[in-house]
Coordinates of C-alpha atoms in Angstrom, one line a residue:
M5 CA 173.9 125.8 95.3
T6 CA 177.3 127.1 94.7
S7 CA 178.3 130.8 95.2
R8 CA 178.7 131.0 91.5
N9 CA 174.9 131.3 91.1
L10 CA 174.6 134.2 93.5
L11 CA 174.6 137.9 92.5
R12 CA 178.2 139.1 91.7
S13 CA 178.8 142.9 91.6
R14 CA 182.2 142.4 90.2
P15 CA 183.2 140.8 86.9
Q16 CA 185.7 138.0 86.7
P17 CA 189.3 139.1 85.5
E18 CA 189.0 137.3 82.2
A19 CA 185.6 139.1 81.3
Q20 CA 187.1 142.5 81.6
T21 CA 187.3 144.1 78.0
D22 CA 187.7 147.4 76.5
V23 CA 185.2 146.7 73.6
A24 CA 182.1 148.8 73.2
P25 CA 179.1 147.3 75.0
W26 CA 177.2 147.0 71.8
I27 CA 179.8 144.8 70.1
A28 CA 180.6 142.4 72.8
D29 CA 179.9 138.7 72.0
L30 CA 176.7 137.5 73.5
R31 CA 177.7 133.8 73.3
S32 CA 180.2 134.0 76.1
R33 CA 177.5 134.6 78.8
S34 CA 180.3 136.3 80.8
T35 CA 179.9 139.1 83.3
K36 CA 180.3 142.3 81.1
G37 CA 180.4 145.3 83.5
A38 CA 181.1 145.9 87.1
V39 CA 178.5 147.7 89.4
P40 CA 180.3 150.7 91.0
W41 CA 178.1 151.1 93.9
R42 CA 179.2 154.4 95.0
S43 CA 178.8 155.9 91.5
L44 CA 175.3 154.3 91.5
L45 CA 174.3 155.9 94.7
G46 CA 175.6 159.3 93.4
A47 CA 173.4 158.8 90.2
F48 CA 170.4 157.7 92.3
L49 CA 170.6 161.0 94.3
V50 CA 171.1 162.9 91.0
L51 CA 168.0 161.3 89.8
L52 CA 166.1 161.9 92.8
V53 CA 166.8 165.7 93.1
L54 CA 165.6 165.8 89.4
G55 CA 162.5 164.1 90.2
L56 CA 161.8 166.3 93.1
T57 CA 162.4 169.4 91.0
V58 CA 160.0 168.1 88.4
N59 CA 157.4 167.1 90.8
S60 CA 157.4 170.2 92.8
L61 CA 157.0 172.4 89.7
L62 CA 153.9 170.4 88.6
L63 CA 152.7 170.5 92.2
L64 CA 152.9 174.2 91.9
R65 CA 151.4 174.5 88.4
L66 CA 148.9 171.7 88.5
P67 CA 147.8 171.5 92.1
G68 CA 144.5 169.4 91.5
L69 CA 144.0 165.7 91.1
G70 CA 145.5 164.1 87.9
P71 CA 143.6 163.4 84.7
V72 CA 143.5 159.5 84.9
D73 CA 141.4 157.8 87.5
S74 CA 142.7 160.3 89.9
H75 CA 139.7 160.1 92.5
S76 CA 140.1 156.5 92.6
Y77 CA 143.8 156.5 93.4
V78 CA 143.7 159.4 95.9
D79 CA 141.1 157.6 97.7
A80 CA 142.9 154.3 97.8
L81 CA 146.1 156.2 99.1
D82 CA 144.0 157.8 102.0
R83 CA 142.6 154.2 102.8
A84 CA 146.2 152.7 102.7
L85 CA 147.2 155.3 105.2
D86 CA 144.7 153.6 107.4
G87 CA 146.0 150.2 106.6
Q88 CA 143.0 149.4 104.3
A89 CA 142.7 148.4 100.7
A90 CA 139.9 149.6 98.2
H91 CA 137.3 147.2 97.3
S92 CA 134.8 147.1 94.5
T93 CA 131.8 148.6 96.3
D94 CA 133.8 151.5 97.7
T95 CA 132.9 155.3 97.0
M96 CA 135.1 158.0 97.9
G97 CA 135.7 158.6 101.7
P98 CA 134.9 162.0 103.3
D99 CA 138.7 163.0 103.5
S100 CA 139.4 162.3 99.8
A101 CA 136.1 163.7 98.6
S102 CA 136.9 166.8 100.5
L103 CA 140.4 167.0 99.0
M104 CA 138.9 166.6 95.4
R105 CA 136.5 169.5 96.0
E106 CA 139.2 171.7 97.4
R107 CA 141.9 171.1 94.6
G108 CA 139.7 170.2 91.8
I109 CA 140.6 167.9 88.9
H110 CA 142.9 168.6 86.0
F111 CA 141.0 167.1 83.0
P112 CA 143.0 165.9 79.9
G113 CA 145.2 168.6 78.4
Q114 CA 143.8 171.4 80.8
L115 CA 146.1 173.8 82.7
H116 CA 143.5 174.8 85.2
E117 CA 141.6 172.5 87.5
R118 CA 138.0 172.2 87.5
R119 CA 135.8 172.6 90.6
D120 CA 132.5 172.2 89.1
S121 CA 130.3 171.1 92.2
G122 CA 127.9 169.0 90.1
L123 CA 130.6 167.2 88.2
L124 CA 132.7 166.4 91.5
D125 CA 129.5 165.3 93.1
I126 CA 129.3 162.6 90.5
Y127 CA 132.9 161.5 90.9
A128 CA 132.5 161.5 94.7
E129 CA 129.4 159.2 94.5
A130 CA 130.6 156.8 91.8
H131 CA 132.3 153.4 92.5
L132 CA 135.9 153.5 92.4
T133 CA 138.1 151.5 90.1
S134 CA 141.5 151.3 92.1
Y135 CA 140.6 147.9 93.4
V136 CA 141.3 146.4 90.0
H137 CA 145.1 146.6 90.8
P138 CA 146.9 145.3 93.7
P139 CA 147.4 147.8 96.6
S140 CA 151.1 147.6 96.6
Y141 CA 151.9 151.0 95.2
F142 CA 149.4 152.6 97.7
F143 CA 151.0 150.8 100.8
L144 CA 154.4 151.6 99.6
T145 CA 153.5 155.4 99.1
A146 CA 151.6 155.4 102.4
G147 CA 154.8 154.1 104.1
V148 CA 156.7 157.1 102.6
V149 CA 154.0 159.7 103.8
K150 CA 154.2 158.1 107.3
A151 CA 157.9 158.2 107.3
V152 CA 157.7 161.9 106.4
Q153 CA 155.3 162.6 109.2
V154 CA 157.4 161.1 111.8
F155 CA 159.7 164.1 111.2
R156 CA 157.0 166.7 110.3
A157 CA 153.7 165.8 111.9
D158 CA 151.8 168.3 109.9
A159 CA 153.0 167.2 106.4
D160 CA 150.0 167.1 104.0
W161 CA 149.4 163.4 102.9
Y162 CA 148.4 164.4 99.4
V163 CA 151.3 166.7 98.7
T164 CA 153.7 164.2 100.3
G165 CA 152.1 161.4 98.1
R166 CA 152.8 163.3 94.9
L167 CA 156.3 164.3 95.9
A168 CA 157.0 160.5 96.7
G169 CA 156.7 160.0 93.0
A170 CA 160.2 161.4 92.8
L171 CA 161.4 158.5 94.5
W172 CA 159.7 155.9 92.2
A173 CA 161.0 158.1 89.2
A174 CA 164.5 157.8 90.6
L175 CA 164.1 154.1 91.2
G176 CA 163.2 153.6 87.7
G177 CA 165.9 155.7 86.5
I178 CA 168.5 153.9 88.5
L179 CA 167.5 150.4 87.3
L180 CA 168.0 151.7 83.7
V181 CA 171.3 152.8 84.6
A182 CA 172.0 149.4 86.2
L183 CA 170.9 147.9 83.0
G184 CA 173.4 149.8 81.1
L185 CA 176.1 149.1 83.6
V186 CA 175.8 145.4 83.4
W187 CA 176.4 145.3 79.9
G188 CA 179.3 147.6 80.2
A189 CA 177.9 151.1 79.6
P190 CA 179.7 154.0 81.7
V191 CA 177.6 155.0 84.7
W192 CA 177.4 158.7 84.1
P193 CA 176.4 158.6 80.4
A194 CA 173.9 156.0 81.1
T195 CA 172.6 158.3 83.9
S196 CA 172.2 161.1 81.3
V197 CA 170.0 159.0 79.2
A198 CA 167.9 157.6 82.2
A199 CA 167.4 161.2 83.3
W200 CA 166.0 162.4 80.2
V201 CA 163.7 159.3 80.2
T202 CA 162.3 160.1 83.5
V203 CA 161.5 163.7 82.6
L204 CA 159.6 163.0 79.5
P205 CA 155.7 163.6 79.5
Q206 CA 154.5 160.1 79.8
P207 CA 156.7 159.0 82.7
V208 CA 156.0 162.4 84.4
L209 CA 152.3 161.9 84.0
N210 CA 152.7 158.6 86.0
T211 CA 155.4 159.8 88.6
A212 CA 154.1 163.3 89.3
F213 CA 150.4 162.2 90.3
I214 CA 149.2 159.5 92.6
T215 CA 148.7 156.5 90.5
P216 CA 150.2 153.0 90.4
G217 CA 151.8 153.7 87.2
A218 CA 154.4 155.4 89.2
L219 CA 156.3 152.3 89.5
T220 CA 155.8 151.0 86.0
L221 CA 159.2 152.2 84.7
A222 CA 160.9 150.7 87.8
V223 CA 159.2 147.3 87.0
S224 CA 160.0 147.5 83.3
A225 CA 163.8 148.1 83.8
A226 CA 163.7 145.5 86.7
V227 CA 162.4 142.7 84.4
L228 CA 165.0 143.4 81.6
L229 CA 167.8 143.7 84.3
G230 CA 166.8 140.5 85.9
L231 CA 167.0 138.7 82.4
S232 CA 170.4 140.3 81.9
L233 CA 171.6 139.1 85.1
W234 CA 170.3 135.6 84.3
W235 CA 172.0 135.5 80.9
Q236 CA 175.5 136.6 82.4
R237 CA 175.1 133.9 85.0
R238 CA 175.0 136.3 87.9
I239 CA 171.8 134.9 89.2
S240 CA 170.3 131.4 88.5
W241 CA 167.3 130.8 86.3
W242 CA 165.0 130.3 89.2
A243 CA 165.8 133.8 90.5
L244 CA 163.6 135.1 87.7
A245 CA 160.5 134.2 89.5
P246 CA 160.3 137.3 91.7
F247 CA 160.9 139.4 88.7
G248 CA 157.8 137.7 87.1
A249 CA 155.8 138.3 90.2
L250 CA 156.7 141.9 90.3
T251 CA 154.9 142.5 87.0
I252 CA 151.6 141.7 88.4
A253 CA 152.1 142.6 92.0
I254 CA 152.2 146.3 91.3
K255 CA 149.9 147.0 88.5
T256 CA 147.7 144.4 86.5
N257 CA 148.3 146.2 83.2
N258 CA 152.0 145.3 83.7
A259 CA 151.1 141.8 82.5
V260 CA 152.1 142.7 79.0
L261 CA 155.8 142.5 80.4
V262 CA 155.2 138.6 80.5
P263 CA 155.2 137.9 76.7
L264 CA 157.7 140.7 76.2
A265 CA 160.1 138.9 78.6
L266 CA 159.3 135.4 77.1
G267 CA 160.2 137.0 73.8
A268 CA 163.4 138.3 75.1
I269 CA 164.3 135.1 76.6
V270 CA 163.9 133.3 73.1
A271 CA 166.1 135.9 71.5
F272 CA 168.9 135.5 74.1
A273 CA 168.7 131.7 73.4
I274 CA 168.6 131.9 69.7
M275 CA 171.4 134.6 69.3
G276 CA 173.4 133.4 72.1
R277 CA 173.2 129.7 71.1
A278 CA 172.2 128.6 74.5
R279 CA 171.0 125.4 75.7
W280 CA 167.2 125.3 75.4
R281 CA 167.0 123.6 78.8
D282 CA 168.3 126.7 80.6
S283 CA 166.3 129.1 78.6
L284 CA 162.9 126.9 79.0
S285 CA 163.6 126.8 82.8
A286 CA 164.1 130.6 82.9
G287 CA 161.0 131.3 81.0
A288 CA 159.0 128.7 83.3
A289 CA 160.4 130.4 86.3
F290 CA 159.2 133.9 85.1
V291 CA 155.9 132.9 84.0
G292 CA 155.4 130.8 87.2
G293 CA 156.3 133.9 89.4
A294 CA 153.7 135.9 87.5
A295 CA 151.0 133.3 87.8
V296 CA 151.5 132.8 91.6
A297 CA 151.3 136.8 91.9
F298 CA 148.0 136.8 89.7
L299 CA 146.4 133.8 91.5
G300 CA 147.4 135.1 95.1
W301 CA 146.0 138.6 94.0
Q302 CA 142.8 137.2 92.7
A303 CA 142.0 135.0 95.7
W304 CA 142.5 138.0 98.0
A305 CA 140.9 140.7 95.9
D306 CA 137.3 141.1 95.2
P307 CA 135.9 139.9 91.8
V308 CA 136.4 142.4 89.1
T309 CA 132.9 143.6 88.7
Y310 CA 133.6 147.0 87.3
N311 CA 131.4 147.5 84.1
Y312 CA 134.0 148.4 81.4
Q313 CA 131.2 148.4 78.9
N314 CA 130.0 151.6 80.3
D315 CA 133.4 153.3 80.5
I316 CA 133.5 156.6 78.9
F317 CA 137.0 155.6 77.5
A318 CA 136.1 152.1 76.4
Q319 CA 135.8 151.4 72.7
P320 CA 134.2 148.2 71.0
P321 CA 136.6 146.0 69.2
S322 CA 137.2 147.8 65.8
L323 CA 139.8 148.2 63.1
S324 CA 140.5 151.8 64.4
G325 CA 141.3 150.5 67.9
L326 CA 143.8 148.0 66.3
L327 CA 145.3 150.7 64.3
D328 CA 145.8 152.8 67.4
A329 CA 147.4 149.8 69.1
L330 CA 149.8 149.4 66.1
Q331 CA 151.2 152.9 66.6
A332 CA 152.3 152.2 70.3
P333 CA 154.6 152.4 71.9
L334 CA 156.4 154.8 69.7
G335 CA 153.8 156.5 67.7
F336 CA 154.2 160.2 67.0
N337 CA 150.4 160.6 67.8
S338 CA 150.6 161.7 71.5
A339 CA 147.7 159.2 72.2
S340 CA 149.5 156.3 71.3
S341 CA 153.1 157.2 72.6
M342 CA 154.7 156.0 75.6
I343 CA 157.1 159.0 75.4
R344 CA 154.4 161.8 74.6
T345 CA 151.0 162.2 76.2
M346 CA 148.0 164.6 75.6
L347 CA 146.7 164.1 79.1
I348 CA 148.7 166.9 80.8
H349 CA 149.4 170.5 79.6
Q350 CA 152.9 170.9 78.3
H351 CA 155.3 173.6 77.1
A352 CA 156.4 173.4 73.6
L353 CA 159.9 172.5 74.6
V354 CA 158.8 169.4 76.4
I355 CA 156.9 168.3 73.2
W356 CA 160.0 168.9 71.1
S357 CA 162.2 167.1 73.5
A358 CA 159.9 164.1 73.6
T359 CA 159.8 164.1 69.7
I360 CA 163.6 164.0 69.6
M361 CA 163.9 161.2 72.3
T362 CA 161.5 159.3 70.0
L363 CA 163.7 159.7 67.0
L364 CA 166.8 158.8 68.9
L365 CA 165.3 155.6 70.4
I366 CA 164.4 154.5 66.7
G367 CA 167.9 155.7 65.7
A368 CA 169.6 153.6 68.2
T369 CA 167.4 150.7 67.5
L370 CA 168.4 150.8 63.7
F371 CA 172.1 151.5 64.7
C372 CA 172.2 148.3 66.7
L373 CA 170.2 146.2 64.1
L374 CA 172.3 147.2 61.1
R375 CA 175.8 148.1 62.5
C376 CA 176.1 145.2 65.2
G377 CA 177.4 141.7 64.4
R378 CA 175.3 138.7 64.4
H379 CA 175.9 137.4 67.9
T380 CA 176.5 140.8 69.6
V381 CA 174.7 142.4 72.5
G382 CA 173.9 145.3 70.4
R383 CA 172.0 143.1 67.6
L384 CA 170.1 141.3 70.5
A385 CA 169.2 144.8 72.0
G386 CA 167.9 146.2 68.7
L387 CA 166.0 143.0 67.9
V388 CA 164.2 143.2 71.3
A389 CA 163.5 146.8 71.0
L390 CA 162.2 146.3 67.4
G391 CA 160.0 143.5 68.6
T392 CA 158.8 145.4 71.4
I393 CA 157.9 148.4 69.3
A394 CA 156.0 146.3 66.8
T395 CA 154.0 144.2 69.4
A396 CA 153.6 146.1 72.7
G397 CA 150.7 147.9 71.6
L398 CA 149.1 144.8 70.2
L399 CA 149.6 142.7 73.2
F400 CA 147.8 145.3 75.4
F401 CA 144.9 145.3 72.7
A402 CA 144.7 141.7 73.3
F403 CA 145.1 141.8 77.1
S404 CA 142.3 144.5 77.3
L405 CA 140.0 142.4 74.9
V406 CA 140.5 139.3 77.0
R407 CA 140.1 141.0 80.5
T408 CA 137.2 143.5 79.9
G409 CA 135.6 142.7 76.4
V410 CA 136.5 146.1 75.1
V411 CA 139.4 148.3 74.1
L412 CA 140.8 150.8 76.4
P413 CA 142.7 153.5 74.7
P414 CA 145.0 155.3 74.6
A415 CA 147.5 152.6 74.1
G416 CA 150.5 154.8 74.9
R417 CA 150.3 155.0 78.6
Y418 CA 149.4 151.3 78.7
A419 CA 152.4 150.5 76.6
L420 CA 154.8 152.3 79.1
P421 CA 155.7 149.1 80.7
S422 CA 157.8 148.1 77.6
L423 CA 159.9 151.4 77.9
A424 CA 162.9 149.7 79.2
F425 CA 163.0 147.2 76.6
V426 CA 162.8 150.0 74.0
A427 CA 165.6 152.1 75.7
W428 CA 167.9 149.3 75.8
P429 CA 170.0 149.9 72.6
L430 CA 170.1 153.7 73.6
L431 CA 171.7 152.4 77.0
L432 CA 174.3 150.5 75.3
L433 CA 175.3 153.5 73.2
A434 CA 175.2 156.0 76.0
G435 CA 179.0 156.1 76.1
H436 CA 179.1 157.5 72.7
R437 CA 179.7 161.5 72.9
V438 CA 176.8 162.2 70.7
V439 CA 174.4 160.3 72.9
W440 CA 175.4 161.3 76.2
S441 CA 175.6 165.0 75.2
T442 CA 172.3 164.8 73.4
A443 CA 170.7 163.3 76.4
T444 CA 172.2 166.0 78.8
V445 CA 170.9 168.8 76.6
G446 CA 167.5 166.9 76.2
T447 CA 167.2 166.7 80.0
A448 CA 168.0 170.4 80.6
V449 CA 165.6 171.6 77.8
T450 CA 162.8 169.4 79.1
L451 CA 163.4 170.6 82.6
T452 CA 163.2 174.1 81.2
G453 CA 159.9 173.3 79.7
W454 CA 158.4 172.2 82.8
L455 CA 159.7 175.4 84.6
L456 CA 158.0 177.4 81.9
L457 CA 154.6 175.6 82.1

């Protein structure tokens, strides 16, 4: 294997161009943009500070456990700190149960936590559901908690675990920036777009509380970044296998990324006029990586015995459930949007900011579809985004039905893995003054909204 197949951080001299990222010719398969590592590190620090600010604000205003399976996830983190993984027969341990009774739970949309002893007793005695996901997130977060406790032995594990979400938010944000960079977008305008994405309600719901969804944005961006690097010949087709494995290794719901990635590979091949052998090899490597991760996880994990039929959120297959899925991921209904959410209390500024971002994502997709040439990167990004908007909710609908026999709404937070695919056109347009200035203002407005919560 020659060095040409290895990751290159700098473009070849003949590939350097002054054309806008969205009109670059896709067929050349050349390196589009350099990766300025110092600037990327600076952008990561900015995103980390922003994430710590938001998570600290929410920790002060919403100190209780989060609204989505929080008792299960908090207990799983407690077990991970002892080097253990959750199993299907587990109920809450004494430490996590005591924490839940002390802090209470923020039920969907409620500002104040509830500490009803009878209700919390039911949660404490019920079988947990965190075992249906690989323990990767919990062990990674436990590692962060342990690292902090080396320097501050009395650091509260729950508080540290929630603040660690800022690290996962920054990781997701910087991977979005890198996605823009490899296609030629300027680093700081791309950072402004990524920053806005990370402080929106649905991503914050996942990174400000303890949940394996905290790494969903990072996985989404990493997958599309991997496909981009393969197309530009910065990595070989076989290097897509780890990206496929990543989809399953963090959270099983991220499996919707597998068909989305395959659809993107097909779009790359058709619009870039690539040889099908290379594209088929890339698709096989990606699916193979996901399959190995899934089979390995199933071989190690308990059988999934959780009775989804009795889940309070479950719905039988119906036309209404299908219509909810059709609205995801950019539905204006907060229950079906991967940008908005009704599960945490928000100031009106945050809601308006999320609505504007939704419109901007749609506008960027239409711009790339209508204003970019047939074989340009912009047209490809617009097509991938449009296909994702149209199918992400349906893919999870099918995944939920096959896996559990019921439909688990809301589709919005389950469509979150597709966020990077939808944001790709906006990242290509980040260098446009209207885009980066709007993103900068949007980030400031959203941060103000969280401050006023």
